Structures are given as structure tokens and as C-alpha cells.
XYZ file of C-alpha atoms in Angstrom:
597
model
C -15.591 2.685 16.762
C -18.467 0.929 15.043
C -17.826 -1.828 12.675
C -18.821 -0.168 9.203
C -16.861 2.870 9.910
C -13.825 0.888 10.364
C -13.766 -0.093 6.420
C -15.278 3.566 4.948
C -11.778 4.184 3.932
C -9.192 1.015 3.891
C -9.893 0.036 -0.085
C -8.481 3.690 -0.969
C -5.576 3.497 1.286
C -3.997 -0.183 2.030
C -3.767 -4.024 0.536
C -5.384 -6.852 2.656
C -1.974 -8.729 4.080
C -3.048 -11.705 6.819
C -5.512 -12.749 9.406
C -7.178 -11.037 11.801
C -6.150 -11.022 15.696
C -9.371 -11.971 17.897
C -7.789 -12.359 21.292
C -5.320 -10.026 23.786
C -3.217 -11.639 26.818
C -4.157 -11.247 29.997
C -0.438 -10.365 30.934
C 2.307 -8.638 29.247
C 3.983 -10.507 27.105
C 6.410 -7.666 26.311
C 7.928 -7.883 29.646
C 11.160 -9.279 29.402
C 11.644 -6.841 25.833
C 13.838 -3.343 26.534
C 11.176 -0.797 26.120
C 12.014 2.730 24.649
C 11.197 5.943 23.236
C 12.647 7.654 20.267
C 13.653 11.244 20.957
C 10.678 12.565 19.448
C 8.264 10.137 21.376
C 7.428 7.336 19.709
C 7.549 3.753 21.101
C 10.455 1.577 20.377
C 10.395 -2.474 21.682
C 14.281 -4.050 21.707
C 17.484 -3.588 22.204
C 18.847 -0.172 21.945
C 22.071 -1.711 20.324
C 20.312 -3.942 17.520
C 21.603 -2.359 14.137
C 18.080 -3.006 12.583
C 14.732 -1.284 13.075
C 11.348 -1.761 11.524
C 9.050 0.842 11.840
C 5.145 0.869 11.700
C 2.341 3.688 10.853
C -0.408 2.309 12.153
C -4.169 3.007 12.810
C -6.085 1.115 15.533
C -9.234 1.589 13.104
C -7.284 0.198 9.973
C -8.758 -2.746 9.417
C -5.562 -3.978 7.156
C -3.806 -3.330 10.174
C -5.496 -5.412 12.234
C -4.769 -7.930 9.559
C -1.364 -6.740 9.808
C -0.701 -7.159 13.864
C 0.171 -10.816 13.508
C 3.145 -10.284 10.840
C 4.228 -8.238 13.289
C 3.856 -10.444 16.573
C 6.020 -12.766 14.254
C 8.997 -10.409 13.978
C 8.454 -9.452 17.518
C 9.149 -13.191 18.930
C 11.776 -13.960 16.173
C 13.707 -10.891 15.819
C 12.877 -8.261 18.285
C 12.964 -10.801 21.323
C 16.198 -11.950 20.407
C 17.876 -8.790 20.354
C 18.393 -8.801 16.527
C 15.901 -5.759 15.863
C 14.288 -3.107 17.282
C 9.819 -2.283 16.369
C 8.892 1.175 16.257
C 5.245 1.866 16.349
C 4.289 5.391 14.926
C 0.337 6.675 15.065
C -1.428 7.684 11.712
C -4.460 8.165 11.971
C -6.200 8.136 9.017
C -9.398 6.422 8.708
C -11.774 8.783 11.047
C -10.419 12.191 11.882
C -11.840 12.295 15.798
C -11.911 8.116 16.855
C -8.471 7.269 14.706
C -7.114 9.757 17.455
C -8.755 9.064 20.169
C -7.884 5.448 19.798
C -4.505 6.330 19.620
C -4.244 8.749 22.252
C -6.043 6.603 24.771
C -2.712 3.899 24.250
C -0.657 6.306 24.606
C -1.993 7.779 27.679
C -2.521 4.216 29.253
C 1.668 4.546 28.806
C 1.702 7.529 30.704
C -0.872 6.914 33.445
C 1.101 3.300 34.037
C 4.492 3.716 32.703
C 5.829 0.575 30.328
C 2.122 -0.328 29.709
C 1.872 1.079 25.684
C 2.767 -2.168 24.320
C 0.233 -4.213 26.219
C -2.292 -1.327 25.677
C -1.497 -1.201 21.721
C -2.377 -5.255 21.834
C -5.387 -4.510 23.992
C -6.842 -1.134 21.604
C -6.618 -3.662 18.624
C -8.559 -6.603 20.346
C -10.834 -4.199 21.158
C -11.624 -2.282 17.541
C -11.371 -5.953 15.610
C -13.887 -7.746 17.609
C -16.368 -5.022 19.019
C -15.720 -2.018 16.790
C -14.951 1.409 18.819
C -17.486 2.514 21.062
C -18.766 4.517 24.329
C -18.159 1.630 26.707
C -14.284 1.266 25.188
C -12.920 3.772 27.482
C -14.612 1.915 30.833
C -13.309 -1.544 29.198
C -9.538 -0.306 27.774
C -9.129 1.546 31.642
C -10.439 -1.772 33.270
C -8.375 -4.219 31.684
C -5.359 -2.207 32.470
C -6.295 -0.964 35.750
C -6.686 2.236 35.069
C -8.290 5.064 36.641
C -11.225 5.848 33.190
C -11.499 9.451 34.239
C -7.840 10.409 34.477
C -7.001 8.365 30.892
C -9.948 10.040 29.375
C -8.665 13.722 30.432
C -5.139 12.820 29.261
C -6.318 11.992 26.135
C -7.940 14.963 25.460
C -4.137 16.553 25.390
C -2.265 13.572 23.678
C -0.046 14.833 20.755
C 1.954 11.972 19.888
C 0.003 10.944 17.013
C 1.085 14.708 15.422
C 4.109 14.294 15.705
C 3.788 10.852 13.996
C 1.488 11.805 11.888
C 4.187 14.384 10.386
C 7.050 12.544 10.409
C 4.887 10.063 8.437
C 3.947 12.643 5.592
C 8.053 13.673 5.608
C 8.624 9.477 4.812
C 6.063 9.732 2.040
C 3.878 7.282 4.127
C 0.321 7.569 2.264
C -1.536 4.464 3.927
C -1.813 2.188 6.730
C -0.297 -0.094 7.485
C 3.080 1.466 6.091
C 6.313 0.062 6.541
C 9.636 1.448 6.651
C 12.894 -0.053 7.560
C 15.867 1.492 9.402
C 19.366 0.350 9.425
C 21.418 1.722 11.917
C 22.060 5.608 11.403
C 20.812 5.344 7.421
C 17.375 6.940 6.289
C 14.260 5.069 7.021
C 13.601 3.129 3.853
C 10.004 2.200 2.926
C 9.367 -1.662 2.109
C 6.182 -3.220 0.768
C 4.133 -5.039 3.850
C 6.501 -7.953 3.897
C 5.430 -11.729 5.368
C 7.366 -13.444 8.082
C 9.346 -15.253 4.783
C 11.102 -12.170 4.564
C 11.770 -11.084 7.837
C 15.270 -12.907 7.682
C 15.484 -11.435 4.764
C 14.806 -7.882 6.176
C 16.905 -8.432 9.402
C 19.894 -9.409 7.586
C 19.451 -7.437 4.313
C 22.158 -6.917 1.561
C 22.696 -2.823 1.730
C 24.750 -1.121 -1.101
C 28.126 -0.108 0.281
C 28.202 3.487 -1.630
C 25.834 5.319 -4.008
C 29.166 6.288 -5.865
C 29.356 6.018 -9.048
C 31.941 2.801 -10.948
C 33.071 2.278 -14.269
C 31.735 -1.055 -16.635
C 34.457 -1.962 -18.162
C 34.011 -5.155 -20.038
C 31.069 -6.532 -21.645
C 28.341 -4.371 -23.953
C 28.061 -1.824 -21.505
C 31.608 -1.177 -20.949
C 32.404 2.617 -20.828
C 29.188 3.171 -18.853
C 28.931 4.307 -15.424
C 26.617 2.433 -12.690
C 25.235 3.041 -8.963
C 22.872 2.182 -6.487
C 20.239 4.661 -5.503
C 20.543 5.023 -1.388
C 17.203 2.692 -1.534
C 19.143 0.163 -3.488
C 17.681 0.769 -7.219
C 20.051 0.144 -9.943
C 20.964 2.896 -12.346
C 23.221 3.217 -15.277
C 24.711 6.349 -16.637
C 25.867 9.504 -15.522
C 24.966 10.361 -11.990
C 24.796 14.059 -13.625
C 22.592 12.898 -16.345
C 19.359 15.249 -16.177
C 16.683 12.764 -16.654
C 16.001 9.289 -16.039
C 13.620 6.522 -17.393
C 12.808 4.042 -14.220
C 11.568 0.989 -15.073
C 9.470 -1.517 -13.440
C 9.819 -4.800 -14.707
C 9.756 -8.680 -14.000
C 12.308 -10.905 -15.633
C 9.846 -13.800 -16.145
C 6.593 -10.992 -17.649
C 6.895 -11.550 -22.011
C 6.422 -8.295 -22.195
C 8.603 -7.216 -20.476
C 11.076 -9.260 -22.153
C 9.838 -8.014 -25.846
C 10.163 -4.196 -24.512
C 14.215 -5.058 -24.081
C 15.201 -3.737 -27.791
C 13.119 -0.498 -26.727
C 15.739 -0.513 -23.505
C 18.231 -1.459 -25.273
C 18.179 1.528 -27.989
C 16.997 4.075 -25.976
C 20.727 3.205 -23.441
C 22.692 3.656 -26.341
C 21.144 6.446 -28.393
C 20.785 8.471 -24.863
C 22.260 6.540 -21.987
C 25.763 6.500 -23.367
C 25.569 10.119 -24.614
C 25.411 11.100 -20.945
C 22.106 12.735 -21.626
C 19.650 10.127 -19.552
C 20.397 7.555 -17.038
C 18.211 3.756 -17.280
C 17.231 2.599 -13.780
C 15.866 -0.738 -13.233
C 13.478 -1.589 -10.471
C 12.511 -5.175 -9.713
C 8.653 -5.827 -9.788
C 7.843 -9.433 -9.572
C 4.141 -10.118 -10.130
C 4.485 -13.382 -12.607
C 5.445 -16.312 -10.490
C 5.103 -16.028 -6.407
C 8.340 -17.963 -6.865
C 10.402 -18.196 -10.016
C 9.809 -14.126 -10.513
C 11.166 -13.369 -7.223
C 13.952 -15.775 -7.423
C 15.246 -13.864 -10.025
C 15.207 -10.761 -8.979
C 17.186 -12.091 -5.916
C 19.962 -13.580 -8.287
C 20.218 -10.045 -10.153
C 20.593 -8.357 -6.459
C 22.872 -11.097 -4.856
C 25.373 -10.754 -8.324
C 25.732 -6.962 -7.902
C 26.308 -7.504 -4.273
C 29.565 -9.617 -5.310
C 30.559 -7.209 -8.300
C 28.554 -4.255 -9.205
C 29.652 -3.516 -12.331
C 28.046 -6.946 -13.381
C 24.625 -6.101 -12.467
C 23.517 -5.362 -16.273
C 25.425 -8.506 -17.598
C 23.039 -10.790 -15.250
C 19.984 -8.173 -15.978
C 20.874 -9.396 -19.698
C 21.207 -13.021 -19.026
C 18.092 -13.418 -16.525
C 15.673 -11.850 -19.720
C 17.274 -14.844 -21.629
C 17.153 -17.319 -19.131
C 13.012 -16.063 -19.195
C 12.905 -15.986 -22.826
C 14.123 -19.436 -23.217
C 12.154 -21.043 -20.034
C 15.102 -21.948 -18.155
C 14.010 -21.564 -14.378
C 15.980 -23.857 -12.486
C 19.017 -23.605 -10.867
C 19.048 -20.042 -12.137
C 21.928 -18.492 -9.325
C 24.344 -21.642 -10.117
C 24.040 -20.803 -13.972
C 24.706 -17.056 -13.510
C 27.854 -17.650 -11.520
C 29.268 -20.034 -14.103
C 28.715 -18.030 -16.861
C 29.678 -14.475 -15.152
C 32.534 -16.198 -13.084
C 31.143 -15.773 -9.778
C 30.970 -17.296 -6.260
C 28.788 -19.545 -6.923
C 28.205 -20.903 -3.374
C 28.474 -17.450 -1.890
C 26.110 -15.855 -4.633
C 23.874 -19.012 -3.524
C 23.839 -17.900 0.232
C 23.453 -14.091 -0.404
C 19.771 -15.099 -2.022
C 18.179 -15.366 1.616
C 19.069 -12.071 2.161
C 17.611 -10.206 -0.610
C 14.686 -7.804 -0.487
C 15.532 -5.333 -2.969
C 12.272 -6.364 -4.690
C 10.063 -5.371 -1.775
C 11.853 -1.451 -1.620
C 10.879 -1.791 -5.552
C 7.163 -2.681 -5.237
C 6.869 -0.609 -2.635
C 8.486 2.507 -4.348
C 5.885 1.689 -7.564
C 2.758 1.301 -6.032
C 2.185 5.339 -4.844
C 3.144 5.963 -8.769
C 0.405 3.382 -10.005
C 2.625 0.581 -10.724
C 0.036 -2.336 -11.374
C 1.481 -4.202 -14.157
C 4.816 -5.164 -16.049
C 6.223 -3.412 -17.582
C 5.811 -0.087 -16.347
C 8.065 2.822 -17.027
C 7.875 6.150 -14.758
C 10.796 9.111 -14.887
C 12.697 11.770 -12.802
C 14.021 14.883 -13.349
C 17.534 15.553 -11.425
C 16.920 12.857 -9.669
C 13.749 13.566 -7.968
C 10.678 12.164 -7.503
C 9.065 9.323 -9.565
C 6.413 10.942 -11.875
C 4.588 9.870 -15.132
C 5.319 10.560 -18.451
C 2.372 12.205 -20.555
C 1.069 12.132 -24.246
C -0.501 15.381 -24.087
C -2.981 15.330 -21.226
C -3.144 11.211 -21.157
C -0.436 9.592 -18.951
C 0.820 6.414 -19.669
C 0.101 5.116 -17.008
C -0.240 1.433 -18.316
C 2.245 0.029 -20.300
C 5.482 1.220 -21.480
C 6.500 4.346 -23.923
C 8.097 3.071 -27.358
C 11.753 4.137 -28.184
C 9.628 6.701 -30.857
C 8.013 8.174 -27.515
C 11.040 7.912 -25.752
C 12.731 9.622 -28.094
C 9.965 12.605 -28.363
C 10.620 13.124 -24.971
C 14.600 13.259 -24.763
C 14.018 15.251 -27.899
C 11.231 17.802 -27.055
C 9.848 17.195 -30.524
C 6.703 16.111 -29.873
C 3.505 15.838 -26.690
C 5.687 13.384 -24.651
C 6.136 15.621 -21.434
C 7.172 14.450 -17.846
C 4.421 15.333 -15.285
C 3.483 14.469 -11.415
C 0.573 11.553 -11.098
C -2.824 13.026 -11.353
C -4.577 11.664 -7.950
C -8.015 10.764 -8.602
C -11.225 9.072 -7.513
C -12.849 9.122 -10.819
C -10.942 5.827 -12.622
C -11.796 4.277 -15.961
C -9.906 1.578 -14.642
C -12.961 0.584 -12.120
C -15.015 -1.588 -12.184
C -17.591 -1.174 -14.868
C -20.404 -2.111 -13.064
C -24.227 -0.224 -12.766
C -25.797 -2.444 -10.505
C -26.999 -0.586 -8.160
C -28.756 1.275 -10.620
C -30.248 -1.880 -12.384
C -30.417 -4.033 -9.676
C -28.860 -6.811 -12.001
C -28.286 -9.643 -11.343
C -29.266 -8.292 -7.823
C -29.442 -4.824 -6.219
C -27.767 -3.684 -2.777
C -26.657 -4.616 -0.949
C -26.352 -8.324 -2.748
C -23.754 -7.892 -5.787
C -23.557 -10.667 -7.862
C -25.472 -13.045 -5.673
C -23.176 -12.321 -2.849
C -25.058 -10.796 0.360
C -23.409 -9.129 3.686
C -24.405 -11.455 6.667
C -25.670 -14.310 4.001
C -22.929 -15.813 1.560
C -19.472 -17.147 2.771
C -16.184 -15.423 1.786
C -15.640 -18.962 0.060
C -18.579 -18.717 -1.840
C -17.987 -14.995 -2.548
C -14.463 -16.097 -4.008
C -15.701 -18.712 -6.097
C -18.426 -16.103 -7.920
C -15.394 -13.399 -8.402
C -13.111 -15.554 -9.961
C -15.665 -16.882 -11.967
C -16.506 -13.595 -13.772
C -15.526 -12.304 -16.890
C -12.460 -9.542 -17.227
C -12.544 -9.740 -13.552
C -9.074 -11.001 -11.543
C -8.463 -11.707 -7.594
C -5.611 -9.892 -6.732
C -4.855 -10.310 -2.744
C -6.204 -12.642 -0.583
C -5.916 -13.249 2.937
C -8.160 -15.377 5.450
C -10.663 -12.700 6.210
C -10.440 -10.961 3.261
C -9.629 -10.344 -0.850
C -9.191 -7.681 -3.317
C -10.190 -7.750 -6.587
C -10.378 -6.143 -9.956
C -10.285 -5.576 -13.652
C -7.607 -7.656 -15.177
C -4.568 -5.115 -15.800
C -5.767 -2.431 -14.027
C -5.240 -1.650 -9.930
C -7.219 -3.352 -7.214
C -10.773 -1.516 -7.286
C -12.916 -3.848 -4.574
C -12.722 -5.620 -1.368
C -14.938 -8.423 -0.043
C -14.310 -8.726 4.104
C -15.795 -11.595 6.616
C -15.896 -11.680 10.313
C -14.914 -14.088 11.934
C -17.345 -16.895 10.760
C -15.716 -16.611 7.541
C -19.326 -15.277 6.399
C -19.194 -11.845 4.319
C -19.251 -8.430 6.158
C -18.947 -6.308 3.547
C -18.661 -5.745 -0.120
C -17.036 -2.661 -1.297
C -16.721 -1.383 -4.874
C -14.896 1.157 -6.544
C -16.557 2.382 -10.181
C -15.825 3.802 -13.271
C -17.741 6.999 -13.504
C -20.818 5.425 -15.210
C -23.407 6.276 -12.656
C -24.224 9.673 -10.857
C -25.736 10.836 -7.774
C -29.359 11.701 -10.113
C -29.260 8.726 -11.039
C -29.282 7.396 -7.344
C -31.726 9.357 -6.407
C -34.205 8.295 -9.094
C -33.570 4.696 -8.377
C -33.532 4.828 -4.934
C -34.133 7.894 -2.868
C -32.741 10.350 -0.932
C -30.408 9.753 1.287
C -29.190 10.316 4.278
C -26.103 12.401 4.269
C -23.123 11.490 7.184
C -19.195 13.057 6.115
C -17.408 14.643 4.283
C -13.598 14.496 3.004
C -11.459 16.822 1.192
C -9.074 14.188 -1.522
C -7.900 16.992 -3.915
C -7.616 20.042 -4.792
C -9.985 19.733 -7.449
C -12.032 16.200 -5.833
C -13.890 16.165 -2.233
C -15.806 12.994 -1.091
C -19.396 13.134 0.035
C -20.807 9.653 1.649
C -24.485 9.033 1.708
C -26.359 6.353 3.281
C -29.838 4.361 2.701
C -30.078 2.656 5.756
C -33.135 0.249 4.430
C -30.805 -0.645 1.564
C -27.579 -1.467 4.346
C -25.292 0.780 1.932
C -23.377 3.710 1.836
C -22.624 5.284 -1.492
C -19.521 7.673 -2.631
C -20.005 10.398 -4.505
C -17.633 13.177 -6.077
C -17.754 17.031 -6.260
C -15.330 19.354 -7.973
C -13.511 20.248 -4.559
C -14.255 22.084 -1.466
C -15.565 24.988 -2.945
C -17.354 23.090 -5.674
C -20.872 21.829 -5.374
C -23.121 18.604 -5.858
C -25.256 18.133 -8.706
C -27.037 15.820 -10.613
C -24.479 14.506 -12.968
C -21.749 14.168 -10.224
C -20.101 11.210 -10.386
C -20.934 7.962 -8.044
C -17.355 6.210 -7.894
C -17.810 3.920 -4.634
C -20.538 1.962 -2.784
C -20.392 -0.126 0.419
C -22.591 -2.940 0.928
C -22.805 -3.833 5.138
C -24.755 -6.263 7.271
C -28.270 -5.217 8.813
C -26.330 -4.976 12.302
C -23.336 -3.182 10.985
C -25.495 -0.521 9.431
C -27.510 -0.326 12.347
C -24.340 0.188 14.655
C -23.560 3.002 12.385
C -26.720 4.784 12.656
C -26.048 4.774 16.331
C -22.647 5.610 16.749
C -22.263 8.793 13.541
C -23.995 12.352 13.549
C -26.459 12.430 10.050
C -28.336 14.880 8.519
C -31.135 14.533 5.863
C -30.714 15.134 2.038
C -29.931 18.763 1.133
C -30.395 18.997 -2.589
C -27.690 19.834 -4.962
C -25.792 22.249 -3.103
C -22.138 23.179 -1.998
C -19.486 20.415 -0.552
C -19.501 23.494 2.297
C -23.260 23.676 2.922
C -23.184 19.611 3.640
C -20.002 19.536 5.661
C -20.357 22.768 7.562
């Protein structure tokens, strides 16, 4: 695959998590490692026996998970090698309906031309995509480096299937990006985990688990007489496992407001928690302080793991330690005070990761910010709660809108998120259209194949309202401060800029576009809704590709549909792309069917 193509999709569907992989072994390196298959197919490195398994959905076009391979080489030599954990790599092709799978089903068919070769082929397929982009001459190189008849690979790739059956046992897991993780222990339900470092890995290998999801009595303190359990991922609840709704919360100990929205917790548990008419369930979401945030969170995990019942007492006493600024020492001062283990409750922090199942769990329902407060009905899925037709989707509901919607008295209403392109939240920026301070593909005085990613960094951070939000070696994401990651700046391997894409608020349209800069040339097409498809149109003199919406399949374009994305490339990576895609010229405000059809 060509290198633009690679990116088209990876802001909408994954963070940036580490450094790219450049090179591939000439040998195996997984030789020595048991090599499996799970009973539906997919490839499993380790011991059979090890009581741990981390599981992958991965595209070889993703370029996050490229980023991603090296986490994973990590837990491969320090866990996996060492018999402590198994890897399971699943296929999910997402990024480009006909390469993502033919990627994919070339590795798997390099397995099944030269039995026990996936692993080395996997390694080889990502080399390959990261440093050359996909193209015709990867099939000649892929079946010469493994020594592999190019003919007979090609024709069993055109009847791989392995990536459907991952690709549908990733939609039952809720997987909704790549790279996705999930971890396994032993005959429990996959549990999805945010991407995690190699930090955690110890963490993940040798996790705390809740011993039940049944229910147990508080009997002393201020929330005696209330009932508590652990959610099979590990959330903490309180109240009645019967009760018919719950409020989930998404909080940091060390975030003021979180702390200030504590009386609005605090009434709404006694006016409906204790009444047995709505449970409270608390999920850890530590954005603050890389490390004071998270070390609480592991004290408030590692002091249930000792004595459930006392979760809520050291919830309490962690929002007071972060009121008053006391930081230090913060497991040793819980123990004294709740009469714990201290040295035990000490060595059980290590093993915490309840805080990446929690970020993980908020970010498919929006979670960007602390706090933030979603609901379920029976126990189901997270979804938002409405004021009228306007979620709150920022923020948290007061105890007055809390009570609205316990009571049914008012437009408080519980309601499923409301996937969309079109964001206020985005950046505000018409650029393209004014061509201030600089038109495409330069934004901001940053130019594809020109600026460093060092001087690109500098100018974001130095920009009003604007806040960098990941960062990696290759690559950052950035955005409006309190609101969701919108943009992405990439490099290659010179550290000098690739490519600048940026997600808008709906402030421009397609007419506009056209005024300002022509027609286009027209190249895909992608269903996101029911009620959104994308359409992507290039101006190859301009080295950008721009995003526009229409009002679903059956709807068509017209001049006042919205622009909500634009990708900014180098001369040669735009020129790659006009060799490797299929285009077709401007066809006028017509149907989403008439262009992709």
C-alpha cells in the first residue's frame, strides 16, 4: 500500500502509542516460542499452559500499529518468552477494504504455504508497509524473503478467510479501532485494556482480578447498610445489584473538579443509591498527573483487593488527600488510617491496572475529560445522558439533573452516543479556505516534506486554545483544550513532517472548496452512519485530500455539505497515491451512489 493511504483513516480510529519499527530479522526470532492456533484460527505465540493472554486486532496498514509492534516485541521477550503469557494476533482490517485484506491474507497464507512461518511473516508484512508503503512489487518481495513460491501465496490469498473470522469476533468484543487490546485470563472473558506501555506489562501479567461479582454488605463507616461489587471488568459499584439504573462515573482523584462534583455524588447516593432505586459506579480515569493521578487510583484498587467493603472509605479519603495536596506516601497513609496491610497494600500497587480497563471502557463513550458521568440501564451498555436533544457529553449532570432523570420530571433522558463526523468540538480552523497564515498543504507554517516534527511541536503548543494530547517519536495528536483529540502531525523517519491531518468543526463546505480551489478529483467512498457517508476528494497540485460529508448512502452532495477533514501529504506521497488508487473526475452535486458506484 502507498504511503498516504496508510493514514486516510488512523485519526478517526486509534491514538499514536510509540515508535515506529524500520527493520525485520533475517531469521526467526520466534523459534524457540510454542506456536499455536486458537480453535477458530487465529495465531497464538507461548505456552499453552500460561494463565495469561493478551490479544491484538491489528491492521498491517494501521499506521498506530506499526507504532504499536514494538510494545509488543517488549511483552513478547519479557513475558511471552518466558512462559508467563501467551500473544494472540487477530486481523482487522480496517483502514482499506481490498489492501487491509490482502495484507493480511498474504501472512496468513505465508503460514500455510510454510507451516510455523506467520510470526516471522507478520514481522516481515509490517517492515514492509512502514518503510515502503504497500505496493505491486510486495507480493515478489514478501514471497522472496520467505522463500516462497509468489504464485502459489498469491492464489491462496485470494481464498484466505481468517481475517472474517477475526474481523467478527472483533465486532462481538466491541473492538472499534486498531490497534485494540484485550486481555484474557485463563477461562474468563476477554477484557479490553487501553494500549498499555511496557510499565504495565507486569502490571498486566500479574493483575489483581476481583474474586466474585457478588454482591457484600458495608457495614461500618457512612456507607454502612449499602451493598457493593465489582463489575466482571473490575469497576466498582455500590447499591443494589437489582437497582434499574446506574450513574458511572469517570473521574480522577487529583482533577478539582472532580473533587467539587463529590457533594453532587454524595446526595444523589443517598437520596437514590440507598433507596435501592440507582446504583453509583466509579471508574478510574487518570488524566491529571502521569504519576500522582495514577498512583492513586492504584491505592483505591490495591485497598479493595484487601477488603472490599472499604473501597468507598479510601474513594472518600483519596478526594481529601487531593483536596488538601497531600501526595506522598499516599498507600502508607491509607493503611494507617483504614487499618490495613500496609506493606502488603504497598506490594499489591505493581499490580494494578484497573485504571487502564477504565480508560479504555470511556473512550468509545467520549470520555475526554474529568469528570465525566455516562449511565446504564439494567446493567447494559454505557450510554449518555441527554437534555432534550443535547447530550452531556462534557462535564457532569448536577444533582437537579440527576434528579430529573431518576424522577422523569423533566428533558433529562438516557440515550445511546450519537456517532458523528460533524463535531463542534474540532478544530475551528478555515484555512484552507483563507489560506491564513498559509494555505495547503502548509498549516500554520508547518509544511509536509519541509518543517521538522520538532518544529511542528513547538508551533502547536504555542497556539492559543490549542493542547498536545499524545505524543510519540514519530508522531502527536492534538486538539482543542477540553475537547477529544481532532489532529495528527506524522514524520518519517527523518523526524521531518509527512503529514498534517485535521479534523474541523463544520465551518467550511464542499462550495466553498470549490470556489477557492477547484474541482477535484474524486477517489472513495465510506459508509460511517446511518445518516453520515464519507466522500474524499483530492487536488493533487495542492498535495491534499479533503473530507467531506453527505446525509448517508442514499443522500446526496451539495453545496453546503459539510467539509470536516483535510490531509496535507508530501509531493511524493501524493504522487504515490495517484499511482497506486482508481480516480474519477468531479461529478457535480450528485448522489453518495452515483460517486461510489
Amino acid at each position: 500500500m502507498y504511503r498516504a493511504i496508510k493514514t486516510i483513516f488512523i485519526a478517526l480510529l486509534a491514538l499514536v502509542s510509540a515508535a515506529l519499527v524500520n527493520s525485520q530479522p533475517t531469521s526467526d526470532p520466534y523459534a524457540d516460542i510454542p506456536k499455536s492456533r486458537a480453535d477458530d484460527g487465529a495465531f497464538v505465540l507461548g505456552q499453552p499452559e500460561a494463565r495469561v493472554k493478551l490479544i491484538e486486532f491489528s491492521d498491517f496498514l494501521c499506521t498506530s500499529c506499526q507504532n504499536y509492534k514494538p510494545i509488543i516485541e517488549t511483552f513478547i521477550q519479557e513475558y511471552v518468552e518466558t512462559g508467563q503469557a501467551q500473544f494472540e494476533y487477530r486481523i482487522y482490517p480496517v483502514i482499506d477494504p481490498e489492501l487491509s485484506v490482502r495484507s493480511a491474507s498474504l501472512v496468513e497464507c505465508a503460514d500455510t504455504q510454510r507451516p510455523g512461518q506467520f510470526w516471522r511473516a507478520r514481522d516481515l508484512m509490517f517492515g514492509l508497509v512502514s518503510t515502503q508503503g504497500y505496493t505491486d512489487e510486495s507480493i515478489a518481495e514478501f514471497a522472496a524473503e520467505l522463500q516462497i513460491n509468489p504464485l502459489a501465496l498469491s492464489d491462496c490469498a485470494d481464498n484466505a478467510v481468517q481475517h472474517e473470522i477475526d474481523a467478527r469476533y472483533g465486532l462481538s468484543l466491541g473492538a472499534s479501532a486498531t490497534p485494540s487490546l484485550f486481555v484474557k485470563y485463563g477461562d474468563s472473558a476477554p477484557t479490553p485494556i487501553a494500549l498499555a506501555l511496557p510499565e504495565h506489562h507486569f502490571a498486566i501479567v500479574n493483575a489483581i482480578r476481583p474474586s466474585s461479582t457478588d454482591p457484600v454488605q458495608i457495614n461500618h463507616g457512612r456507607y454502612a447498610g449499602l451493598e457493593t461489587f465489582r463489575r466482571a471488568d473490575g469497576g466498582f459499584v455500590l447499591g443494589s445489584p437489582d437497582a434499574p439504573i446506574t450513574i458511572v462515573a469517570f473521574e480522577d482523584f487529583l482533577c478539582p473538579h472532580c473533587q467539587h462534583y463529590q457533594t453532587n455524588v454524595d446526595t444523589f447516593v443517598e437520596e437514590y443509591v440507598r433507596s435501592g432505586a440507582a446504583q453509583f459506579e466509579f471508574r478510574f480515569y487518570p488524566l491529571v498527573n502521569p504519576q500522582y493521578s495514577t498512583a492513586f487510583a492504584k491505592t483505591a484498587e490495591c485497598v479493595a483487593a484487601q477488603n472490599p467493603t472499604q473501597f468507598w472509605d479510601a474513594h472518600d479519603l483519596l478526594f481529601e488527600f487531593a483536596r488538601r495536596g497531600t501526595l506522598d506516601d499516599i498507600a502508607g497513609k491509607v493503611a494507617d488510617l483504614l487499618d490495613l496491610d500496609g506493606n502488603a497494600l504497598s506490594a499489591c500497587l505493581d499490580r494494578s491496572i484497573q485504571f487502564l480497563v477504565d480508560t479504555r471502557l470511556g473512550q468509545p463513550a467520549f470520555v475526554s475529560g474529568t469528570p465525566a458521568v455516562r449511565a446504564r440501564r439494567n446493567g447494559g451498555a454505557l450510554e449518555l445522558i441527554y437534555l432534550g436533544e443535547q447530550p452531556i457529553d462534557r462535564g457532569a449532570p448536577t444533582i437537579f439533573q440527576l434528579r430529573s432523570l431518576m424522577e422523569n420530571s423533566g428533558e433529562a433522558s438516557i440515550g445511546p452516543p450519537q456517532l458523528s463526523l460533524i463535531n463542534e468540538r474540532f478544530l475551528a480552523d478555515t484555512s484552507l479556505l483563507t489560506g491564513e497564515p498559509c494555505g495547503p498543504p502548509c498549516w500554520q507554517g508547518i509544511v509536509p516534506g519541509q518543517s521538522t516534527l520538532a518544529e511542528a511541536l513547538d508551533i502547536v503548543n504555542a497556539l492559543d486554545g490549542i493542547a498536545v494530547m499524545q505524543q510519540a517519536e514519530g508522531a502527536f495528536q492534538f486538539g482543542k483544550v477540553n475537547s477529544p483529540p481532532c489532529c495528527q502531525i506524522s514524520a518519517d523517519e527523518t523526524q521531518v513532517v509527512s503529514t498534517i491531518i485535521l479534523q474541523f468543526a463544520p465551518e467550511m463546505t464542499v462550495g466553498e472548496a470549490l470556489e477557492q480551489h477547484g474541482e477535484p478529483l474524486f477517489f472513495r467512498g465510506q459508509p460511517y452512519t446511518d445518516t453520515e457517508a464519507i466522500l474524499w476528494f483530492y487536488y493533487p497540485d495542492q498535495f491534499t485530500m479533503i473530507q467531506v460529508i453527505v446525509p448517508g448512502v442514499e443522500g446526496a452532495l451539495d453545496a453546503n455539505s459539510p467539509l470536516v477533514a483535510a490531509y496535507y501529504l508530501t509531493e511524493l506521497d501524493m504522487s504515490d497515491a495517484l499511482e497506486a488508487g482508481t480516480f474519477s473526475p468531479w461529478k457535480g452535486y450528485v448522489s453518495y451512489r452515483e460517486y461510489t458506484e
